[in-house]
Short mmCIF file of C-alpha atoms (C1' of nucleotides) in Angstrom, two decimals:
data_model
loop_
_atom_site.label_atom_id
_atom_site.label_comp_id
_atom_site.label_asym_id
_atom_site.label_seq_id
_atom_site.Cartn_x
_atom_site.Cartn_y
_atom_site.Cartn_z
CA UNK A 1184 -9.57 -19.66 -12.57
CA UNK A 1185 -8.17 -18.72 -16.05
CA UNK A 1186 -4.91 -18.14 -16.44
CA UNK A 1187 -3.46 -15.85 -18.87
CA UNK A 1188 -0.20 -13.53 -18.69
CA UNK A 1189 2.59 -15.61 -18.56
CA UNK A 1190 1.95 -16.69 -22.12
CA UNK A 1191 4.31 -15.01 -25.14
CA UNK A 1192 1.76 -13.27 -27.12
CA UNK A 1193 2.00 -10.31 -30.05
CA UNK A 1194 2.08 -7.58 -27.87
CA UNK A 1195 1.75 -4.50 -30.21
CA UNK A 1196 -1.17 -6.22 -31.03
CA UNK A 1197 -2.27 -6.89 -27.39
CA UNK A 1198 -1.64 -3.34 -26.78
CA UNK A 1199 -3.25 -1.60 -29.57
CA UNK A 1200 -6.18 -3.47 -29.42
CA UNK A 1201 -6.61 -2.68 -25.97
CA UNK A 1202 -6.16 1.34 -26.81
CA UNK A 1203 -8.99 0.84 -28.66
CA UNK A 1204 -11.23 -1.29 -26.32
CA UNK A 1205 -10.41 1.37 -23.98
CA UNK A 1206 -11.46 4.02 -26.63
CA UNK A 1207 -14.49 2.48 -27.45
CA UNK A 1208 -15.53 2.17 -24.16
CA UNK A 1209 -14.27 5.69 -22.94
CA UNK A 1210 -16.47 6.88 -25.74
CA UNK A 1211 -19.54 4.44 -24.78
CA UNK A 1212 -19.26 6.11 -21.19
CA UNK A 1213 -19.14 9.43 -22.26
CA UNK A 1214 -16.07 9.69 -20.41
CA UNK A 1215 -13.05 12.25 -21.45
CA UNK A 1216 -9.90 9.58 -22.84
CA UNK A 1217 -7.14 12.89 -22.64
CA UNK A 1218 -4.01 12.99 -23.97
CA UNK A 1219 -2.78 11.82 -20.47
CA UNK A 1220 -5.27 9.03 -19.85
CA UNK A 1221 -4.40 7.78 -22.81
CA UNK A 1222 -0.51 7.84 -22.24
CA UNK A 1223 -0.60 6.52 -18.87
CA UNK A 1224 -2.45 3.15 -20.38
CA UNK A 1225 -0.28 2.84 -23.09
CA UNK A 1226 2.67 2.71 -20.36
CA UNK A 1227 0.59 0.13 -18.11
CA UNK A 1228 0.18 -2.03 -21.17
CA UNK A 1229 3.61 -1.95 -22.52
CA UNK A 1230 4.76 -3.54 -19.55
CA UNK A 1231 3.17 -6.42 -18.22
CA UNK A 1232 3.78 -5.34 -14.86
CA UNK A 1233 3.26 -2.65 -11.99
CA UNK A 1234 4.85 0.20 -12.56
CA UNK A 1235 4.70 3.10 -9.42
CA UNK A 1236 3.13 6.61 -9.78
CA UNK A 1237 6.27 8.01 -10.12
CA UNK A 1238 7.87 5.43 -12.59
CA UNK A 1239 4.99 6.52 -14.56
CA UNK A 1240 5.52 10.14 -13.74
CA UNK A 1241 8.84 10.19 -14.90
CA UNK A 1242 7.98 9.41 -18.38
CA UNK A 1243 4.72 11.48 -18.71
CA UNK A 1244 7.75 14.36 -17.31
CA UNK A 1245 9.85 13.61 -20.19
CA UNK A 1246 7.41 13.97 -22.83
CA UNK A 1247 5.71 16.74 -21.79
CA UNK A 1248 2.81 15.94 -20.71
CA UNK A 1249 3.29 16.78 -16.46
CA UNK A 1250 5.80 17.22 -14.05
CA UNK A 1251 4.40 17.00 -10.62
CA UNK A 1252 2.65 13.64 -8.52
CA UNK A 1253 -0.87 14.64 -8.65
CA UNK A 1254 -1.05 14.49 -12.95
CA UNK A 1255 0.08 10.69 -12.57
CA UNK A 1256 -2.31 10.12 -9.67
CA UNK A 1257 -5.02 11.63 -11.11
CA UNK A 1258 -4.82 9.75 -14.87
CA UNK A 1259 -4.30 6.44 -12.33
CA UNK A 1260 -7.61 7.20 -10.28
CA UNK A 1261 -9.12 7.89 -13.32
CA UNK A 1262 -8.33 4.35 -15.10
CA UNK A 1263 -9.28 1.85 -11.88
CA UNK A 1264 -12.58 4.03 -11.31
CA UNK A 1265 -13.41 3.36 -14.55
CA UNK A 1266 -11.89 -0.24 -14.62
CA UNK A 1267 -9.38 0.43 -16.89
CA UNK A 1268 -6.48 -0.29 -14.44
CA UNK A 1269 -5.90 -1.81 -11.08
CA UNK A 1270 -4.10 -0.70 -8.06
CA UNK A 1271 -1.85 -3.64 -6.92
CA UNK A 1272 -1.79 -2.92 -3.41
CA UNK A 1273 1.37 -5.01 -2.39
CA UNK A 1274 3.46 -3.29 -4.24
CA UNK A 1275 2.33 0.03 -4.04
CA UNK A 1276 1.38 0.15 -7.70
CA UNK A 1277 -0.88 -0.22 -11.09
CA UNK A 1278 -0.95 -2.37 -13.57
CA UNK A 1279 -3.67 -2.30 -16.73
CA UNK A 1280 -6.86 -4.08 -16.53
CA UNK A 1281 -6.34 -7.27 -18.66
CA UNK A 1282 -10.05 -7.78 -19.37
CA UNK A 1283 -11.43 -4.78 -20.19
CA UNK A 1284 -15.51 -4.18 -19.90
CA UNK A 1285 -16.11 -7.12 -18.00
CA UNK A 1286 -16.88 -6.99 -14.64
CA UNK A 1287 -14.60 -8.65 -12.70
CA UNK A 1288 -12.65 -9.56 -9.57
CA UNK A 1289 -8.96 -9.36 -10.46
CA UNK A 1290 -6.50 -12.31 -8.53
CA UNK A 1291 -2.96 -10.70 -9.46
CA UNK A 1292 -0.04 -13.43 -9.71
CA UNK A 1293 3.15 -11.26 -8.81
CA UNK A 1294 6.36 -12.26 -10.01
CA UNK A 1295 9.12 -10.91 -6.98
CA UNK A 1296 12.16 -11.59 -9.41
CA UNK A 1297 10.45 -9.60 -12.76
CA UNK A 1298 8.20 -7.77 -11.35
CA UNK A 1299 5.40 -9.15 -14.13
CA UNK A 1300 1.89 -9.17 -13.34
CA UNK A 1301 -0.41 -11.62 -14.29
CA UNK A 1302 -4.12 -11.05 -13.66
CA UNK A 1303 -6.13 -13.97 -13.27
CA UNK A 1304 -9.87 -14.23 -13.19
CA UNK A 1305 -11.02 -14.61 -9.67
CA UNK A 1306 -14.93 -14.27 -10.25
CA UNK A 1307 -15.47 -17.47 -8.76
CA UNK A 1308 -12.98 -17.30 -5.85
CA UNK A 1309 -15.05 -13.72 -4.99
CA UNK A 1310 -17.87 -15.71 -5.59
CA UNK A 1311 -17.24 -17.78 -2.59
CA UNK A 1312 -15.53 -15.25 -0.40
CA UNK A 1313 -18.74 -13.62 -1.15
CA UNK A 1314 -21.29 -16.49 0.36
CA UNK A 1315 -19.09 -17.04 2.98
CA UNK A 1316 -18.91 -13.27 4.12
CA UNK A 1317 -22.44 -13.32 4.21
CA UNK A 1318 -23.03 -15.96 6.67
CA UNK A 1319 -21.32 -13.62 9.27
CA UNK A 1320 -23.04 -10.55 7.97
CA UNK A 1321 -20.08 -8.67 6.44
CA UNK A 1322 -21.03 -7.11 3.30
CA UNK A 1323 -18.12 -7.18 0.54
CA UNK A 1324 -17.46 -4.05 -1.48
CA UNK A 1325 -13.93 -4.68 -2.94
CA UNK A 1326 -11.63 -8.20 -3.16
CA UNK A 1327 -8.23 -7.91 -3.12
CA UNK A 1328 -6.43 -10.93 -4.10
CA UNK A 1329 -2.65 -10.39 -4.35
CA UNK A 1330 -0.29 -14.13 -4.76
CA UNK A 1331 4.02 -13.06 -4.80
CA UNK A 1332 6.31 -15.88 -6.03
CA UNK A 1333 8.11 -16.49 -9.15
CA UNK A 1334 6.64 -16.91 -12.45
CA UNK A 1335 7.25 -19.67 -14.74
CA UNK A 1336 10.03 -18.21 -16.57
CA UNK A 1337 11.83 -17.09 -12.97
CA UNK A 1338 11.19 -20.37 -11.60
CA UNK A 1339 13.41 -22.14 -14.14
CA UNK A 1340 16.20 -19.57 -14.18
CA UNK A 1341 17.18 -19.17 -10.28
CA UNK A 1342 17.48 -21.28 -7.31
CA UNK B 567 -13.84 -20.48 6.26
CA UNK B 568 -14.30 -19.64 9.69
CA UNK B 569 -15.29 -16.53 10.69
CA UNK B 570 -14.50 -14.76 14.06
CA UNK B 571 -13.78 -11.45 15.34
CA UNK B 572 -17.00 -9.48 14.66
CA UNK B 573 -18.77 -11.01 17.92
CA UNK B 574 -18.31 -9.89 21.28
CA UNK B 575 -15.79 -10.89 22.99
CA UNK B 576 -14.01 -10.89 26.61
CA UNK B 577 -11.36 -8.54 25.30
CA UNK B 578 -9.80 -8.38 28.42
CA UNK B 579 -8.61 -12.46 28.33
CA UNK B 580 -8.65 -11.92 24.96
CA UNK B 581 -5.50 -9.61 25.13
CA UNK B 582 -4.08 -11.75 28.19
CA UNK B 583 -4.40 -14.73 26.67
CA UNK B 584 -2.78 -14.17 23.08
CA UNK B 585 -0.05 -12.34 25.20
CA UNK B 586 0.81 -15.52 27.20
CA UNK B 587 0.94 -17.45 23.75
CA UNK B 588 2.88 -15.01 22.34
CA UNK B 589 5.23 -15.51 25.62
CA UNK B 590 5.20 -19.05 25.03
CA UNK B 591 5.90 -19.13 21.69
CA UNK B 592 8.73 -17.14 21.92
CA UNK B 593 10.49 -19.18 24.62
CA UNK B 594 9.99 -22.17 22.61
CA UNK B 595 11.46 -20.52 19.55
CA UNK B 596 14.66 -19.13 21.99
CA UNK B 597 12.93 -15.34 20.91
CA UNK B 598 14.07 -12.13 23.11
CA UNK B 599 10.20 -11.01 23.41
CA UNK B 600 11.58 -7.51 24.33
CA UNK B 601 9.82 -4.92 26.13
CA UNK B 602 9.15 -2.87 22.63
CA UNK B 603 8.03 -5.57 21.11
CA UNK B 604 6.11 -6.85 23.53
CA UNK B 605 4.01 -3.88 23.76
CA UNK B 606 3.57 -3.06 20.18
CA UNK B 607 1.61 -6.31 20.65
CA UNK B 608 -0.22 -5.44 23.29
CA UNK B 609 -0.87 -2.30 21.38
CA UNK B 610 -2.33 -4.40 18.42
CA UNK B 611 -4.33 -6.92 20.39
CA UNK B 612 -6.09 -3.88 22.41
CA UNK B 613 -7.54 -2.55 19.18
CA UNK B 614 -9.00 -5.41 16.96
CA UNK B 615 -7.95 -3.19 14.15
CA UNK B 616 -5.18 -2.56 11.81
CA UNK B 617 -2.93 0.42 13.09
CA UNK B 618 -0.16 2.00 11.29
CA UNK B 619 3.38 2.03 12.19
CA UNK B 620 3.08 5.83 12.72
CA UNK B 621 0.33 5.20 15.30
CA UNK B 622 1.91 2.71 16.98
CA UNK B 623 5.21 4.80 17.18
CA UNK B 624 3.19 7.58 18.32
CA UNK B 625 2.08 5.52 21.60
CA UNK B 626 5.93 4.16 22.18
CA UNK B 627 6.93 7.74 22.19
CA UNK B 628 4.48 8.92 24.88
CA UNK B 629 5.86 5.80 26.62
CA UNK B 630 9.40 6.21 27.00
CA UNK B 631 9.83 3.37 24.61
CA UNK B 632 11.85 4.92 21.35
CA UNK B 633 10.65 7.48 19.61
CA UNK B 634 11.99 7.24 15.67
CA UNK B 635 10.20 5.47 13.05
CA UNK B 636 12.89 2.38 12.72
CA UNK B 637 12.30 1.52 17.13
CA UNK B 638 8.65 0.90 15.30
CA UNK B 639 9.35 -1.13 12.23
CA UNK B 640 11.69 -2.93 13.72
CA UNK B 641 9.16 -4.29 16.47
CA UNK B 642 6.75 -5.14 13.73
CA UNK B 643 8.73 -6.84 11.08
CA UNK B 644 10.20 -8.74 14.16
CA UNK B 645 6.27 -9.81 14.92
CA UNK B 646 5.43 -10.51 11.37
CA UNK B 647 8.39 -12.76 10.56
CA UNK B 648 6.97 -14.82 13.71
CA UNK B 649 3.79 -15.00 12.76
CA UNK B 650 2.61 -13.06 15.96
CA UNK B 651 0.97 -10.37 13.80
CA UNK B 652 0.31 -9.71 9.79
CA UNK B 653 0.32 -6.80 7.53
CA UNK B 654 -2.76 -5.56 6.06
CA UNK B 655 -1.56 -4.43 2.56
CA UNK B 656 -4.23 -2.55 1.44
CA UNK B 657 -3.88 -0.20 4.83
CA UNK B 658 -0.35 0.01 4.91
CA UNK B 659 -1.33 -1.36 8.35
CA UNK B 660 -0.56 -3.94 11.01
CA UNK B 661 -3.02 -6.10 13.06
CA UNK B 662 -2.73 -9.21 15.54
CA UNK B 663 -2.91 -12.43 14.79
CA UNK B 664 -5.95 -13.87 15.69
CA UNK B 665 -4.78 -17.41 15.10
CA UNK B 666 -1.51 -17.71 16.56
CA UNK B 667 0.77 -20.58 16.15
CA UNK B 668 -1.09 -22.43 14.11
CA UNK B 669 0.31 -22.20 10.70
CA UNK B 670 -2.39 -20.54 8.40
CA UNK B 671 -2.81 -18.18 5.34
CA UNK B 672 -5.33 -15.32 6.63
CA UNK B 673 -7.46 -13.99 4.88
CA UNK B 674 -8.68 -10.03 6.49
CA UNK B 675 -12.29 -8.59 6.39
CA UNK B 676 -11.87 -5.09 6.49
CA UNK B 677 -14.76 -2.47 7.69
CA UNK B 678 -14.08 0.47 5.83
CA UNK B 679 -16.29 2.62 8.61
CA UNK B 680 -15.27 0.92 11.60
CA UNK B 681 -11.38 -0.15 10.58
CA UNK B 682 -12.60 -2.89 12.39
CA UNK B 683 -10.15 -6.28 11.08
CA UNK B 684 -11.21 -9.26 10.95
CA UNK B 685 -8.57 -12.25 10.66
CA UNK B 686 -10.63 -15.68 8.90
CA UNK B 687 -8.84 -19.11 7.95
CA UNK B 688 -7.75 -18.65 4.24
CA UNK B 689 -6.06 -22.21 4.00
CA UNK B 690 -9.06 -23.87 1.84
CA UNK B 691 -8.72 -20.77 -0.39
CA UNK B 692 -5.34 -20.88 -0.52
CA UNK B 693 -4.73 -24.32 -1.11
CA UNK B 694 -7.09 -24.10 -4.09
CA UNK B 695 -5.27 -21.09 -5.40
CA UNK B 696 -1.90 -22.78 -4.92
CA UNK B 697 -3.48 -25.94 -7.11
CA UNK B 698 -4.73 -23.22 -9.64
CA UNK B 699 -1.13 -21.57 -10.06
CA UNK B 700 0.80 -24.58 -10.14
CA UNK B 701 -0.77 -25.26 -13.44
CA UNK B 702 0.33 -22.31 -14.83
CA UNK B 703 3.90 -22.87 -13.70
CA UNK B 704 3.78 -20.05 -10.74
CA UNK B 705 5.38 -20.64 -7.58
CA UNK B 706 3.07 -18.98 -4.82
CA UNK B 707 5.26 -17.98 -2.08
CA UNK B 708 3.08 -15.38 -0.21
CA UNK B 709 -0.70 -15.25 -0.33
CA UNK B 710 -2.76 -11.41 0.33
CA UNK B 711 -6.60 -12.00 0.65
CA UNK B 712 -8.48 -8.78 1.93
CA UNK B 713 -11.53 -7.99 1.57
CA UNK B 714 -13.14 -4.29 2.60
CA UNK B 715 -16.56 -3.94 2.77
CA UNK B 716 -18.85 -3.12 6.15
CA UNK B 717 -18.76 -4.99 9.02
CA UNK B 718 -22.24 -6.57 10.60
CA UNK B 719 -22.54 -3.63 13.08
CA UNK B 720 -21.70 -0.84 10.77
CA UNK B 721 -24.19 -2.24 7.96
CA UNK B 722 -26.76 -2.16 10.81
CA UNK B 723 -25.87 1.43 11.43
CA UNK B 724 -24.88 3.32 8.27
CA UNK B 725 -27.07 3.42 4.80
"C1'" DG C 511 -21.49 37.08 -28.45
"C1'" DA C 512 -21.21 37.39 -23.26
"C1'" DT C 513 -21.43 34.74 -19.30
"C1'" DA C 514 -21.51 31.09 -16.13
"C1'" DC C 515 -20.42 26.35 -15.19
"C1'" DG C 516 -17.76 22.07 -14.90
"C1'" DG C 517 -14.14 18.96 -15.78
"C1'" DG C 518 -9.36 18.62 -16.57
"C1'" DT C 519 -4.75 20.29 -15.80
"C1'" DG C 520 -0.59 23.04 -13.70
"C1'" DT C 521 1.70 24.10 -9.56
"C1'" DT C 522 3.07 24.59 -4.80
"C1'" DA C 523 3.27 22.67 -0.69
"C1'" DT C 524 2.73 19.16 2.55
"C1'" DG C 525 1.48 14.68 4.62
"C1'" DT C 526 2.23 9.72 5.19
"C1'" DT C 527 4.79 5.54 4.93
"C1'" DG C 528 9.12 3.14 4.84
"C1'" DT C 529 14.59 2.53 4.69
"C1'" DA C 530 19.63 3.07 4.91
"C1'" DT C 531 23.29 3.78 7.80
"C1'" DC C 532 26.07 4.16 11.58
"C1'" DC C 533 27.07 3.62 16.22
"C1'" DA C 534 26.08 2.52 21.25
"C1'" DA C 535 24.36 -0.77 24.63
"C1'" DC C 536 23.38 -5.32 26.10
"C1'" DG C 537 23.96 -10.23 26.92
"C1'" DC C 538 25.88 -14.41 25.98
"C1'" DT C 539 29.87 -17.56 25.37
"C1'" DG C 540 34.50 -18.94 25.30
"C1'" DC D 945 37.07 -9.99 30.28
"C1'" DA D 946 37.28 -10.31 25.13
"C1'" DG D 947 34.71 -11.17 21.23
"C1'" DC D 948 30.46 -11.62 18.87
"C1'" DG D 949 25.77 -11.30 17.62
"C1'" DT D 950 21.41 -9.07 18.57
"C1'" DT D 951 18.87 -5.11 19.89
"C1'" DG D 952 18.02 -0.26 20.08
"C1'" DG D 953 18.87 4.99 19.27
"C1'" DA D 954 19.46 8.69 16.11
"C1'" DT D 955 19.99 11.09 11.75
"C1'" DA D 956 18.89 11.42 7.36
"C1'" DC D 957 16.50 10.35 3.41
"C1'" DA D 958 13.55 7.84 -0.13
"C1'" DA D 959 9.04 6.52 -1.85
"C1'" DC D 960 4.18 7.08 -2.06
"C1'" DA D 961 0.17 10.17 -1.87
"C1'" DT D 962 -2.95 14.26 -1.31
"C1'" DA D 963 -4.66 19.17 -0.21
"C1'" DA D 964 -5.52 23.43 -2.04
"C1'" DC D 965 -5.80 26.81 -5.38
"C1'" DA D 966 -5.32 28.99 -9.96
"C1'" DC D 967 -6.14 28.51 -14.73
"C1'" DC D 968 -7.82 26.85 -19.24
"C1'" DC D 969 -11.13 25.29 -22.31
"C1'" DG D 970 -15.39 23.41 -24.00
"C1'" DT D 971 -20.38 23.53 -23.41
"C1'" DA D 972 -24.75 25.41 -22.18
"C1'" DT D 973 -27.42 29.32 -21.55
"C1'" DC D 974 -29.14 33.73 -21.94
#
DNA sequence: GATACGGGTGTTATGTTGTATCCAACGCTG
DNA sequence: CAGCGTTGGATACAACATAACACCCGTATC
């Protein structure tokens, strides 16, 4: 397991060059990147964390770009299909893919006192859960692996 | 891991049995194992399946046993807290524990044709995620493994 | 250029899941 | 039996999600 997230990092670059991984693959794919899509990633990727449907609806309200629940659904179901994003199920929310084009099985770190989400690689944990699945015959479509606690920084400021 | 609850079974004891732990476990804990609570249990253990909190109301209604959505939740957080049953994020559903008393992270196989859930021993994975996280500086507090895929039978049956 | 098709979007309405709050009933303990 | 903590009942609401249908716009086709 590889841990990234919780590092500081240049995040206008860490979003732009995302925008245009996404782009670039969008393009690839032949798939339609709209004026929408696009937003809603943007707003996934300026926060390192989950944000809700409607957080996300709220904005895309105040700029125009859609007022009612099924515009933010739709741009989210649109990013996980196409790997872009991930649903975080625990919380009911999405966060942006944080390694874009490769296949992979997300492990989500989830900070309960800021709300940041880390994505981990969990290839090789899926890997395993995999083999072992197997043995009894269940066949694995989708891994969900979801760990709450504090993160680094939250660890050091509260009890 | 340890796989169980996709072979046949004597439900009957099955449901008898857990219900006698459960008893047991509550008298040792000084735990008023109401009459609500006691059969949203029961209600679990019948179906090896997650259920929702709406289904499970729906049954408590027909019985004379409360009929709003709280009478419900309240039962379930009550059985989660002990340990006498889990939540299955990814359902927004609740299932039995199949491993009761014994202090364990589960881990769920989920049959998306069947519902059919399947509680396995997560503790190896968990303890290696726990190693993982700690050298990031994360404090894992709660661990959410679920995997949905197809169950042996329903692989069998479906394409 | 007219026409049909398909994906994306706008909008209304509704369904599902989960909580907050307040008060009544119960059971224990002093 | 008075006081207190836990449980349960009821109302109301908040948060999350989808169904269904109309419309627009670009592309393909004739």
């Amino acid at each position: 397991m590889n841990t990234i997230g919780f590092d500081a990092h240049d995040h206008t670059h860490c979003i732009a060059d995302t925008m245009q991984s996404a782009e670039a693959l969008c393009a690839e794919k032949g798939l339609r990147f709209t004026p929408v899509r696009r937003r809603v990633l943007e707003l996934l990727l300026a926060e390192h964390r989950a944000m809700g449907a409607y957080d996300i609806l709220e904005v895309l309200s105040a700029e125009g770009l859609g007022s009612q629940p099924p515009v933010a659904y739709r741009a989210l179901e649109f990013l996980v299909k196409n790997g872009l994003a991930h649903r975080v199920e625990g919380l009911n929310a999405y966060a942006a893919c944080a390694h874009l084009g490769t296949s992979h099985a997300p492990a989500f770190l989830i900070c309960r006192s800021c709300q940041l989400v880390a994505e981990v690689n969990g290839d090789e944990l899926s890997a395993a859960l995999e083999t072992e699945a197997a043995k009894s015959g269940f066949r694995i479509e989708r891994v969900a692996v979801e760990l709450v606690g504090q993160c680094p920084s939250c660890v050091g400021k509260a009890a």
